[in-house]
Coordinates of C-alpha atoms and ligand atoms in Angstrom, one line a residue:
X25 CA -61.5 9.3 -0.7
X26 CA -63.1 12.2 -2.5
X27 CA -61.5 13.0 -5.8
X28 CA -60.3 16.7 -4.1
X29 CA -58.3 15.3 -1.4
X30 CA -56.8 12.3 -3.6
X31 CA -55.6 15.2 -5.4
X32 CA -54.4 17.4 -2.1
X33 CA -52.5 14.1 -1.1
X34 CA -51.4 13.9 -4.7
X35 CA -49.9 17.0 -4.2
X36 CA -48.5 16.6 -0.8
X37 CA -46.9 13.9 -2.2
X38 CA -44.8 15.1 -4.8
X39 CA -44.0 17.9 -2.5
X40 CA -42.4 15.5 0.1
X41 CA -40.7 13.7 -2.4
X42 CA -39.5 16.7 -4.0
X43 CA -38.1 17.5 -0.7
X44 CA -36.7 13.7 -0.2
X45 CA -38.9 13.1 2.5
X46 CA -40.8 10.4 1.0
X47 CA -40.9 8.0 -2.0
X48 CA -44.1 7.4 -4.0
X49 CA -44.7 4.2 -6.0
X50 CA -47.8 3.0 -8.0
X51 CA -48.1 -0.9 -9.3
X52 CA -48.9 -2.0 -12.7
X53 CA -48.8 -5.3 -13.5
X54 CA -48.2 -7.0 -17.4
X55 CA -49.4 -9.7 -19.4
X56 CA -52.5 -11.2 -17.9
X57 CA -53.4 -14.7 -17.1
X58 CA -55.1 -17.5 -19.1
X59 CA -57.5 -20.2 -17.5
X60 CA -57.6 -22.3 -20.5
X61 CA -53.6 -22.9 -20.5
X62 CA -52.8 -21.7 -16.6
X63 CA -54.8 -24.1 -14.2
X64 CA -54.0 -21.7 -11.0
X65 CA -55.0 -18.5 -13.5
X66 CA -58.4 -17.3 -11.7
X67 CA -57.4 -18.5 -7.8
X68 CA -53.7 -16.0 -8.6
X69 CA -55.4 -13.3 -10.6
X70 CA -58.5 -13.2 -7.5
X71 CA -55.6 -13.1 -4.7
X72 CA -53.8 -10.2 -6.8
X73 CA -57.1 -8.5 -6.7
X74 CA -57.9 -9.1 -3.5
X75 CA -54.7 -7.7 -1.6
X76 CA -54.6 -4.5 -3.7
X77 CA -58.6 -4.2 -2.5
X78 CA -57.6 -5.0 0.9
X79 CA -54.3 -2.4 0.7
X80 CA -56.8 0.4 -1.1
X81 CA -54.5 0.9 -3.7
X82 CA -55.2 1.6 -7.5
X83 CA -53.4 -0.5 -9.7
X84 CA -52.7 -0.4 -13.4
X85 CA -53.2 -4.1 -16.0
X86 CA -51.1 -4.1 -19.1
X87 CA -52.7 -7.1 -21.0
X88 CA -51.2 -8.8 -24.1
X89 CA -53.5 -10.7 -26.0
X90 CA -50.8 -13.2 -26.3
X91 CA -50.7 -14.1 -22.8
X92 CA -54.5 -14.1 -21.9
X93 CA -56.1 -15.4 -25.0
X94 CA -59.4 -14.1 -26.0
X95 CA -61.6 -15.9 -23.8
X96 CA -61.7 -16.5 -20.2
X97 CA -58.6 -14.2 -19.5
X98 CA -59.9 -11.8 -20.6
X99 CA -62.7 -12.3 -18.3
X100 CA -59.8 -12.0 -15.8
X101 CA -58.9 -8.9 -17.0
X102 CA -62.5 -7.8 -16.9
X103 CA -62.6 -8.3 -12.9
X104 CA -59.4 -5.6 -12.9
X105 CA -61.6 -3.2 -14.4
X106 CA -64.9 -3.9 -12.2
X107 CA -62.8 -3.3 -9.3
X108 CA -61.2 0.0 -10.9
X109 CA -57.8 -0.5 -11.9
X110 CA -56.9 0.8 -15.1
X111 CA -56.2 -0.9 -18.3
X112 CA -53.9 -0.4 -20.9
X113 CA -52.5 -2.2 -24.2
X114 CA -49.4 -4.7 -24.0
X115 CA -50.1 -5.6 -27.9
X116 CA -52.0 -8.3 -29.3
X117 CA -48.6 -11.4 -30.1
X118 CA -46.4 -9.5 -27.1
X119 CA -43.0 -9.2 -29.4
X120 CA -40.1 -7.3 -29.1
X121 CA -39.8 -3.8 -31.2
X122 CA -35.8 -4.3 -30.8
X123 CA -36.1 -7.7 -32.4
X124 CA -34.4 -7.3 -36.2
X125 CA -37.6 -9.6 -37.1
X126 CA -40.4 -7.0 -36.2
X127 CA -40.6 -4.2 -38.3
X128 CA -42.0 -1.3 -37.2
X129 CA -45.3 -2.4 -39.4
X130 CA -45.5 -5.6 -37.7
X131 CA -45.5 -3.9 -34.3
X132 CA -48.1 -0.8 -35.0
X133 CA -50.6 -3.8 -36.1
X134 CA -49.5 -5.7 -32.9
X135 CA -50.6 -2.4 -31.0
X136 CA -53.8 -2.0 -33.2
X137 CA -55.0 -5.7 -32.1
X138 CA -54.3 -5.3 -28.7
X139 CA -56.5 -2.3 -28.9
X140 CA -58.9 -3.4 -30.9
X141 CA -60.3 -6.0 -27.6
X142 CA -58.9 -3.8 -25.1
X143 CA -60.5 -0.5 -26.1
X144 CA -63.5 -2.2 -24.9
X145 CA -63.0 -1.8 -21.0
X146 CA -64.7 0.4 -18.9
X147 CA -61.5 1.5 -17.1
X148 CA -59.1 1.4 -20.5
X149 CA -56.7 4.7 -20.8
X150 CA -54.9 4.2 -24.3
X151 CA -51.8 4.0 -22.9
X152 CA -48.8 1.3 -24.3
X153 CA -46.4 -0.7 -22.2
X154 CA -43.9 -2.1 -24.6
X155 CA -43.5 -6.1 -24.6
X156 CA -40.2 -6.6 -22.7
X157 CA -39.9 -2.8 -22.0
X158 CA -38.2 -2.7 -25.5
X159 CA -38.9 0.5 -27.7
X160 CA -37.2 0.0 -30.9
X161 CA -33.8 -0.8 -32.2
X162 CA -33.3 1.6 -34.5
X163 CA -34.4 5.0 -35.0
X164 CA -36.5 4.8 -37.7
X165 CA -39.0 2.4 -35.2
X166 CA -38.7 4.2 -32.1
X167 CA -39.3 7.5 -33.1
X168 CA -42.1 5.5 -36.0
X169 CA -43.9 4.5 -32.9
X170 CA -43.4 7.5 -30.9
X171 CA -45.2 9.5 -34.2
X172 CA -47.6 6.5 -34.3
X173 CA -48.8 7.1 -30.5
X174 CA -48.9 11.2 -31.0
X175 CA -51.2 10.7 -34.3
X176 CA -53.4 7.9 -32.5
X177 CA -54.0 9.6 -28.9
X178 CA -51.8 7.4 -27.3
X179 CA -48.9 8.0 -24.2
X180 CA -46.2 5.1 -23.4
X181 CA -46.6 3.9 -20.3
X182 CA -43.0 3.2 -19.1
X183 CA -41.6 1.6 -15.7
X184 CA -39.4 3.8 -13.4
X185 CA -38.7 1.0 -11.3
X186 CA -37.5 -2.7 -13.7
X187 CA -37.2 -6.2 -11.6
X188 CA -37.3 -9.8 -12.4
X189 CA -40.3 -11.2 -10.6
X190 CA -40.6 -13.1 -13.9
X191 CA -37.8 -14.8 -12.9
X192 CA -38.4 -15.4 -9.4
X193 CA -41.6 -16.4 -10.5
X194 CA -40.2 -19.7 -12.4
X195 CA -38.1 -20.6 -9.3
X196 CA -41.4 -19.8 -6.9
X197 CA -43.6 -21.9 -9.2
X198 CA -41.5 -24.7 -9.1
X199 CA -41.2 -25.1 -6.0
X200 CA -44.7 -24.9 -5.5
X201 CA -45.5 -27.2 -8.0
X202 CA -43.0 -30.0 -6.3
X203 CA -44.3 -29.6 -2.6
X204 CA -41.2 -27.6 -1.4
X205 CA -43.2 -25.2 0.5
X206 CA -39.7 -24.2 2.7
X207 CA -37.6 -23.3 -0.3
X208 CA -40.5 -21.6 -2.0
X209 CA -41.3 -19.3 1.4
X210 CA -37.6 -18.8 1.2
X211 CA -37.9 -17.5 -2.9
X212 CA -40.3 -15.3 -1.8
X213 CA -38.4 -13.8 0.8
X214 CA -35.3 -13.6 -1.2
X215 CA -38.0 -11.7 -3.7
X216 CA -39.3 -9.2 -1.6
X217 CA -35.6 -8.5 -0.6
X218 CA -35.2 -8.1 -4.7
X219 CA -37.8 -5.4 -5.4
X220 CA -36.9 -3.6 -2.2
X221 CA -33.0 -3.2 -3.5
X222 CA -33.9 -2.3 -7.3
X223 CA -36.7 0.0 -5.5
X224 CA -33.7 2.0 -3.9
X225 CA -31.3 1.9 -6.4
X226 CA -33.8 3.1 -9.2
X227 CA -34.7 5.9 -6.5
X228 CA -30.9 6.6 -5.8
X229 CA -29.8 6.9 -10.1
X230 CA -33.4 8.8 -10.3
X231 CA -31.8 11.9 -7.6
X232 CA -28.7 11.3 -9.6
X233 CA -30.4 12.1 -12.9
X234 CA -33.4 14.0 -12.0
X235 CA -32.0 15.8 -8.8
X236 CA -35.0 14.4 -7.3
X237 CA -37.4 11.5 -6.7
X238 CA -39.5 10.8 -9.3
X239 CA -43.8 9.4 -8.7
X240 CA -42.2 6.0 -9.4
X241 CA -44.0 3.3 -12.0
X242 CA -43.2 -0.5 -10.7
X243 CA -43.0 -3.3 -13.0
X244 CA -44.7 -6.3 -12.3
X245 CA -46.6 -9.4 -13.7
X246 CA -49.8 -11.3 -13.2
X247 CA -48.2 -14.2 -11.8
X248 CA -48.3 -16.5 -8.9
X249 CA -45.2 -15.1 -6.5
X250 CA -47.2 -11.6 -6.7
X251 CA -50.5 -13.6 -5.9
X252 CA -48.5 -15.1 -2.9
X253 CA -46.3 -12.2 -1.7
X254 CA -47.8 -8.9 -2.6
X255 CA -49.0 -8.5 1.3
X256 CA -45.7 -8.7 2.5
X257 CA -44.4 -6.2 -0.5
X258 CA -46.7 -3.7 0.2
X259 CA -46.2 -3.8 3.7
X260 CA -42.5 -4.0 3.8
X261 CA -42.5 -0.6 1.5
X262 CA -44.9 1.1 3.5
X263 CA -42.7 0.1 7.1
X264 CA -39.5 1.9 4.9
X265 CA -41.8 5.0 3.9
X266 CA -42.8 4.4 0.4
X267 CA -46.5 5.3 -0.6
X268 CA -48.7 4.0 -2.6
X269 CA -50.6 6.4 -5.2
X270 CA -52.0 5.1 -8.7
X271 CA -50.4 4.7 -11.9
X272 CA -52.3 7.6 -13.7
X273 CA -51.0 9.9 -10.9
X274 CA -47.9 8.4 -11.2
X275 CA -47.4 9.0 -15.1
X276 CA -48.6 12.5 -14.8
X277 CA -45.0 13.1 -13.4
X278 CA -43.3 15.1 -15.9
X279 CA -40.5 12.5 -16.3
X280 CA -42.5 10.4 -17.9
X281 CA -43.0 12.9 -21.0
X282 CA -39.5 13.1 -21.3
X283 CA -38.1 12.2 -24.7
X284 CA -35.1 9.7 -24.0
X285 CA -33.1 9.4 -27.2
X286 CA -31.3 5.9 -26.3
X287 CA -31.1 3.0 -28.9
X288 CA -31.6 0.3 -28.4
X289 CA -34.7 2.5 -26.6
X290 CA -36.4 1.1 -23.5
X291 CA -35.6 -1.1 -20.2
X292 CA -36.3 1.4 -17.1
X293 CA -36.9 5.4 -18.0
X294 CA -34.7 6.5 -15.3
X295 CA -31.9 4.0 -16.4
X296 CA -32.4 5.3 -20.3
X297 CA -32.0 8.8 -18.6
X298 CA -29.1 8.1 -17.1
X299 CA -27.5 6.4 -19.8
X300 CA -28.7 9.4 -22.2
X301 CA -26.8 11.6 -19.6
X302 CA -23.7 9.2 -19.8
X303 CA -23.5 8.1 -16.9
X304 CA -21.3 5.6 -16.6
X305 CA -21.4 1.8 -14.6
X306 CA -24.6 1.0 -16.2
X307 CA -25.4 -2.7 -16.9
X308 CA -26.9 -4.3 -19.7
X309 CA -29.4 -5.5 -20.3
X310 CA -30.6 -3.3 -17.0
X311 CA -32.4 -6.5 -15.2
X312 CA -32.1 -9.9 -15.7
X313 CA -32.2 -13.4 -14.4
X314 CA -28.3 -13.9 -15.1
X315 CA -28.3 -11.2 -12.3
X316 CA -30.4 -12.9 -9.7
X317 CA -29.3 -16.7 -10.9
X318 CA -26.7 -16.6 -8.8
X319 CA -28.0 -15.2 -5.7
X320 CA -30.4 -17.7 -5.8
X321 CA -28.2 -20.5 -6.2
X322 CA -25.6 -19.4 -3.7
X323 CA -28.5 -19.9 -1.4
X324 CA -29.5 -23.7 -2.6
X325 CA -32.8 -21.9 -3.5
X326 CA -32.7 -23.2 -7.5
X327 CA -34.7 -25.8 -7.7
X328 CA -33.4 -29.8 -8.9
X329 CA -32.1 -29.8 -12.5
X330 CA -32.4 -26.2 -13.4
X331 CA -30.5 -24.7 -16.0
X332 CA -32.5 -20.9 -15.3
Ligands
LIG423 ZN1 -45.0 -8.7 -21.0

């Protein structure tokens, strides 16, 4: 697609959603992968790549140094960019700004050795997806950082849309791992069945907040239930009218330049906006596994001796 019309469909899109006729979504996905500590690292991060080829969509990598290391993973990372996703920073030792034991000095030189490697990319946009979607505990470190990004050319790169494929993740991988190919087909369904719900109820607090639906930013992980599932999840979104556009589209929303004055800052933007606007009935922490545990085990889908 030419660059005009991505824009003319950019803008047909926003106008449909506007009008509630149609959700938009773009996929990013954090961390990154290591060969040298992950065995299935380069088969997961190649399928990833290959089903958003084979879906033509335009994807977005947050890496943290932490979790790909400074060799082969970031080779990994590497193929995202060849094949034109963008790249952003996800800090160098991925800890939490709302942690009492990171100050914000600690964090700003977390960000500046994440983007000291990651600068280096051919698709990098300095953009900063907080570790754990956390933005500070106090105001003294979020508004720090927010003055730190401003004076270094940098935009946050939030999530409208929060899940837990880390946790079904752990539950998928085990299985996996012990042969139970049944229960782990049935995680992944019970998965796709998870994004599709927070999907909608995101979408439904975002026209309660924002009167309308937002160019919606997905959070998801390099990880082996995404390497396994994301045809399905693509698909099953399109069948219920979601579109796919990219993640720098996305963020040129205007709800993601809203300032969001919630402490502890962070977890989804459009559940910090609505928690901002008072509404009430909001859970915290906004996604979780002690959320989806149960679920889970109510369907004998945990796997033998797990205590998460
Ligand atoms: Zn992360």
């Amino acid at each position: 697609m030419t660059s005009l019309s991505r824009a003319f469909l950019a803008l047909i899109l926003v106008f449909l959603s506007s009008s509630g006729l149609a959700q938009s979504l773009s996929l990013t996905f954090d961390d990154g992968l290591n060969p040298d500590t992950q065995p299935g690292a380069r088969e997961w991060n190649q399928r990833i790549l290959s089903h958003l080829q084979q879906a033509d969509i335009s994807a977005m990598v947050f890496p943290s140094l932490a979790r790909t290391g400074t060799g082969a993973g970031l080779d990994l990372i590497m193929d995202w960019a060849r094949a034109g996703h963008a790249v952003g920073n996800h800090t160098s030792r991925h800890r939490s700004l709302a942690s009492d034991q990171v100050t914000l000095a600690d964090f700003v030189r977390d960000v500046k050795e994440g983007d000291t490697v990651l600068s280096h990319f051919p698709t990098w946009e300095p953009m900063l997806r907080f570790p754990y979607l956390k933005e500070g505990d106090t105001t003294e470190k979020r508004d720090g950082m927010r003055a730190w990004m401003r004076a270094n050319g940098y935009r946050a790169a939030p999530v409208s849309i929060d899940a837990s494929d880390w946790y079904y993740n752990q539950i998928y991988s085990a299985h996996a791992k012990s042969g139970a190919q049944e229960k782990a087909a049935q995680v992944k369904k019970a998965y796709i069945e998870h994004l599709l719900d927070r999907a909608s109820y995101y979408d439904g607090l975002a026209k309660q907040v924002l009167g309308r639906s937002p160019m919606h930013v997905m959070l998801l992980h390099t990880n082996e239930i995404n390497a396994a599932a994301l045809p399905q999840v693509i698909a099953v979104f399109r069948e219920r009218g979601w579109h796919f556009v990219a993640p720098k589209a996305a963020f040129d929303d205007p709800v993601y330049s809203l300032p969001v004055n919630t402490l502890p800052a962070g977890e989804s933007l459009i559940w910090a906006s609505a928690k901002a606007a008072g509404l009430s009935g909001l859970r915290y922490p906004a996604e979780d596994y002690v959320y989806e545990e149960p679920k889970l085990r109510s369907q004998s889908l945990l796997p033998q001796g797990s205590s998460r």
